Short mmCIF file of C-alpha atoms in Angstrom, two decimals:
data_model
loop_
_atom_site.label_atom_id
_atom_site.label_comp_id
_atom_site.label_asym_id
_atom_site.label_seq_id
_atom_site.Cartn_x
_atom_site.Cartn_y
_atom_site.Cartn_z
CA UNK A 1 16.83 -1.76 8.79
CA UNK A 2 18.16 -4.68 6.78
CA UNK A 3 15.93 -6.48 4.32
CA UNK A 4 16.01 -9.63 6.48
CA UNK A 5 14.21 -7.83 9.31
CA UNK A 6 11.59 -6.51 6.91
CA UNK A 7 10.45 -9.89 5.59
CA UNK A 8 6.85 -10.53 6.66
CA UNK A 9 6.21 -13.80 4.84
CA UNK A 10 8.34 -16.17 2.81
CA UNK A 11 7.90 -19.61 1.29
CA UNK A 12 8.94 -21.33 -1.94
CA UNK A 13 6.45 -19.33 -4.02
CA UNK A 14 5.99 -15.92 -2.38
CA UNK A 15 7.85 -13.29 -0.39
CA UNK A 16 6.29 -10.28 1.35
CA UNK A 17 8.26 -7.25 2.51
CA UNK A 18 7.41 -4.40 4.87
CA UNK A 19 8.14 -1.61 2.40
CA UNK A 20 9.60 1.56 3.85
CA UNK A 21 8.64 4.98 2.61
CA UNK A 22 11.05 5.87 -0.18
CA UNK A 23 11.45 2.31 -1.46
CA UNK A 24 10.71 1.93 -5.16
CA UNK A 25 8.73 -1.12 -6.24
CA UNK A 26 9.53 -0.40 -9.89
CA UNK A 27 12.02 1.86 -11.60
CA UNK A 28 11.31 5.50 -12.32
CA UNK A 29 13.09 8.48 -13.80
CA UNK A 30 15.28 8.87 -10.69
CA UNK A 31 17.16 5.68 -11.52
CA UNK A 32 17.26 4.80 -7.80
CA UNK A 33 17.68 1.20 -6.70
CA UNK A 34 14.46 -0.78 -6.69
CA UNK A 35 13.13 -3.14 -4.03
CA UNK A 36 12.94 -6.20 -6.36
CA UNK A 37 16.71 -5.99 -6.96
CA UNK A 38 17.36 -6.01 -3.21
CA UNK A 39 15.09 -9.02 -2.80
CA UNK A 40 16.81 -10.88 -5.64
CA UNK A 41 20.17 -10.28 -3.98
CA UNK A 42 18.78 -11.56 -0.68
CA UNK A 43 17.39 -14.73 -2.30
CA UNK A 44 20.58 -15.38 -4.26
CA UNK A 45 22.70 -15.18 -1.11
CA UNK A 46 20.34 -17.04 1.22
CA UNK A 47 19.77 -19.98 -1.11
CA UNK A 48 23.14 -19.82 -2.87
CA UNK A 49 21.46 -19.48 -6.25
CA UNK A 50 23.72 -19.13 -9.28
CA UNK A 51 22.54 -17.07 -12.23
CA UNK A 52 19.44 -14.92 -12.47
CA UNK A 53 16.85 -15.06 -9.68
CA UNK A 54 13.17 -15.02 -10.71
CA UNK A 55 11.01 -12.43 -8.97
CA UNK A 56 7.62 -11.27 -10.20
CA UNK A 57 6.04 -7.95 -9.21
CA UNK A 58 2.43 -8.67 -8.23
CA UNK A 59 1.28 -5.19 -7.13
CA UNK A 60 2.76 -1.81 -6.26
CA UNK A 61 2.71 0.81 -3.54
CA UNK A 62 3.42 4.50 -4.09
CA UNK A 63 6.97 5.53 -3.22
CA UNK A 64 6.03 7.62 -0.13
CA UNK A 65 3.73 4.86 1.17
CA UNK A 66 4.84 2.06 3.49
CA UNK A 67 3.55 -1.41 4.32
CA UNK A 68 3.11 -4.91 2.99
CA UNK A 69 4.01 -5.60 -0.63
CA UNK A 70 4.18 -9.12 -2.02
CA UNK A 71 6.25 -10.65 -4.82
CA UNK A 72 6.13 -14.01 -6.60
CA UNK A 73 9.20 -16.23 -6.37
CA UNK A 74 8.06 -18.69 -9.04
CA UNK A 75 6.61 -18.45 -12.53
CA UNK A 76 3.80 -20.70 -11.28
CA UNK A 77 2.75 -18.31 -8.53
CA UNK A 78 3.00 -15.05 -10.52
CA UNK A 79 0.02 -15.43 -12.92
CA UNK A 80 -2.09 -16.90 -10.13
CA UNK A 81 -1.36 -13.97 -7.82
CA UNK A 82 -1.97 -11.53 -10.67
CA UNK A 83 -5.37 -13.18 -11.18
CA UNK A 84 -6.24 -12.88 -7.48
CA UNK A 85 -5.47 -9.17 -7.56
CA UNK A 86 -7.19 -8.47 -10.88
CA UNK A 87 -10.34 -10.30 -9.74
CA UNK A 88 -10.29 -8.51 -6.35
CA UNK A 89 -9.92 -11.78 -4.46
CA UNK A 90 -7.44 -10.24 -2.04
CA UNK A 91 -8.38 -8.07 0.91
CA UNK A 92 -6.19 -5.00 1.33
CA UNK A 93 -6.46 -2.92 4.49
CA UNK A 94 -4.59 0.34 4.96
CA UNK A 95 -3.99 2.66 7.88
CA UNK A 96 -4.11 6.36 7.08
CA UNK A 97 -3.41 9.21 9.47
CA UNK A 98 -5.32 12.29 8.36
CA UNK A 99 -5.14 15.93 9.40
CA UNK A 100 -7.95 16.86 11.80
CA UNK A 101 -11.14 14.81 12.13
CA UNK A 102 -13.12 12.64 9.72
CA UNK A 103 -16.70 13.73 8.86
CA UNK A 104 -18.09 10.35 9.94
CA UNK A 105 -16.98 7.48 12.16
CA UNK A 106 -17.43 5.11 9.25
CA UNK A 107 -18.33 5.64 5.59
CA UNK A 108 -18.24 4.09 2.13
CA UNK A 109 -16.90 6.38 -0.58
CA UNK A 110 -17.72 6.13 -4.27
CA UNK A 111 -15.99 8.46 -6.71
CA UNK A 112 -14.88 8.55 -10.32
CA UNK A 113 -11.15 9.09 -10.73
CA UNK A 114 -9.41 10.70 -13.65
CA UNK A 115 -5.67 10.18 -13.81
CA UNK A 116 -3.36 12.93 -15.00
CA UNK A 117 -0.08 11.19 -15.99
CA UNK A 118 1.85 14.45 -16.38
CA UNK A 119 1.09 15.45 -12.80
CA UNK A 120 1.16 11.83 -11.53
CA UNK A 121 -2.09 12.62 -9.78
CA UNK A 122 -5.69 11.42 -9.78
CA UNK A 123 -8.71 13.69 -9.45
CA UNK A 124 -11.87 12.44 -7.73
CA UNK A 125 -15.31 13.39 -9.07
CA UNK A 126 -18.71 12.78 -7.53
CA UNK A 127 -20.19 11.70 -10.85
CA UNK A 128 -18.91 9.87 -13.89
CA UNK A 129 -16.92 12.08 -16.25
CA UNK A 130 -14.98 11.32 -19.46
CA UNK A 131 -12.03 8.94 -18.98
CA UNK A 132 -12.95 8.29 -15.36
CA UNK A 133 -12.86 4.99 -13.48
CA UNK A 134 -15.10 4.12 -10.56
CA UNK A 135 -13.29 3.97 -7.22
CA UNK A 136 -14.78 2.51 -4.05
CA UNK A 137 -13.42 2.27 -0.52
CA UNK A 138 -14.72 2.21 3.02
CA UNK A 139 -13.13 3.71 6.11
CA UNK A 140 -13.55 3.46 9.87
CA UNK A 141 -12.15 5.80 12.51
CA UNK A 142 -9.81 3.75 14.72
CA UNK A 143 -8.30 6.41 16.96
CA UNK A 144 -8.46 10.17 17.35
CA UNK A 145 -5.40 12.14 18.47
CA UNK A 146 -5.31 15.85 19.24
CA UNK A 147 -4.58 16.99 15.69
CA UNK A 148 -4.82 13.79 13.69
CA UNK A 149 -7.11 10.80 13.18
CA UNK A 150 -6.23 7.21 12.36
CA UNK A 151 -8.47 5.62 9.74
CA UNK A 152 -8.63 1.99 8.71
CA UNK A 153 -9.33 1.87 4.98
CA UNK A 154 -10.52 -1.11 2.96
CA UNK A 155 -10.28 -1.00 -0.83
CA UNK A 156 -12.95 -2.41 -3.11
CA UNK A 157 -11.17 -1.23 -6.25
CA UNK A 158 -7.52 -0.59 -7.01
CA UNK A 159 -7.04 2.76 -8.74
CA UNK A 160 -4.05 5.07 -9.08
CA UNK A 161 -3.63 7.08 -5.84
CA UNK A 162 -7.13 5.98 -4.90
CA UNK A 163 -6.96 6.39 -1.12
CA UNK A 164 -5.05 9.65 -1.33
CA UNK A 165 -7.42 11.14 -3.88
CA UNK A 166 -10.70 9.97 -2.36
CA UNK A 167 -9.85 10.96 1.20
CA UNK A 168 -8.65 14.37 0.02
CA UNK A 169 -11.94 14.84 -1.83
CA UNK A 170 -13.89 14.62 1.45
CA UNK A 171 -11.44 16.85 3.33
CA UNK A 172 -9.46 14.04 4.96
CA UNK A 173 -5.96 14.87 3.76
CA UNK A 174 -3.28 12.32 4.66
CA UNK A 175 -0.52 13.73 6.85
CA UNK A 176 2.50 14.75 4.75
CA UNK A 177 0.72 14.35 1.41
CA UNK A 178 1.44 17.73 -0.18
CA UNK A 179 0.24 16.52 -3.58
CA UNK A 180 -3.25 16.09 -2.21
CA UNK A 181 -3.44 19.15 0.02
CA UNK A 182 -1.46 18.48 3.21
CA UNK A 183 -0.46 21.59 5.15
CA UNK A 184 3.19 20.54 5.31
CA UNK A 185 5.45 17.73 4.19
CA UNK A 186 7.01 15.09 6.41
CA UNK A 187 10.75 15.57 6.89
CA UNK A 188 11.59 12.20 5.34
CA UNK A 189 9.30 12.69 2.34
CA UNK A 190 6.88 10.01 3.54
CA UNK A 191 3.12 10.23 3.79
CA UNK A 192 1.20 8.64 6.66
CA UNK A 193 -0.37 5.89 4.56
CA UNK A 194 0.53 2.30 5.44
CA UNK A 195 -0.56 -0.99 3.86
CA UNK A 196 -1.35 -2.71 7.16
CA UNK A 197 -2.92 -6.06 6.20
CA UNK A 198 -3.04 -8.28 3.12
CA UNK A 199 -5.26 -11.35 3.06
CA UNK A 200 -5.64 -13.95 0.31
CA UNK A 201 -5.79 -17.67 -0.44
CA UNK A 202 -2.32 -19.00 -1.25
CA UNK A 203 -2.19 -19.59 -5.04
CA UNK A 204 -0.44 -22.97 -4.70
CA UNK A 205 -1.11 -24.28 -1.19
CA UNK A 206 -4.73 -23.04 -1.15
CA UNK A 207 -4.37 -21.97 2.47
CA UNK A 208 -5.60 -18.68 3.93
CA UNK A 209 -2.77 -16.17 4.39
CA UNK A 210 -2.97 -12.97 6.42
CA UNK A 211 0.09 -10.73 6.49
CA UNK A 212 0.46 -7.85 8.96
CA UNK A 213 2.99 -5.05 8.46
CA UNK A 214 4.13 -3.22 11.62
CA UNK A 215 4.20 0.58 11.44
CA UNK A 216 7.36 2.62 11.93
CA UNK A 217 7.45 3.17 15.70
CA UNK A 218 10.37 5.59 15.33
CA UNK A 219 7.75 8.01 14.04
CA UNK A 220 6.00 9.51 17.10
CA UNK A 221 2.58 9.60 15.48
CA UNK A 222 2.74 6.03 14.22
CA UNK A 223 4.02 5.05 17.67
CA UNK A 224 0.98 6.65 19.26
CA UNK A 225 -1.30 4.26 17.35
CA UNK A 226 1.02 1.25 17.07
CA UNK A 227 -0.48 -0.66 20.00
CA UNK A 228 -3.81 -1.12 18.26
#
């Protein structure tokens, strides 16, 4: 799918993309092309901009994760969006498809995460331990399939691999997420974690913005829940 068809929101200050699994928001050791470079090319061509195009990375999604990711198109919007995210004045809602059933229909999870940079993994603990950071999320069961369950997850904090780590801790492993205990990988290397909604007050226009990212309906399991 071309980048044009993946644009969820665009104005003079911001642009939001429906990130596909595998897209890189920032460079890593693979040296693969990154999403910001594709967006800069799109902006340069669409608006016939000579020279370098400004694009600020506001937040990130893990490479195997899909969904809404937003970038700043102006130096005015970037620090304001950064402030909204750092002060938790955005509402981020994810969809996660887990193996089996959830222990409760709805729950609020509090853990303490310790990040292991060498493994690129975070470990969830029930109590505070050295070098840990408090992580809080809530989930609600949206739909149960035969072998999987769709959860809607709302973040109260933004920690490394927070959803993946916390759900795994309570036995709700995300489909395809081998790193956190999935039974098998997905063929395309994705995990069934999708940034579904992003809500915030526009940093310049001061208007409420709600962005919705469609799921990949070519995937039979996402298709089964896509009509919600």
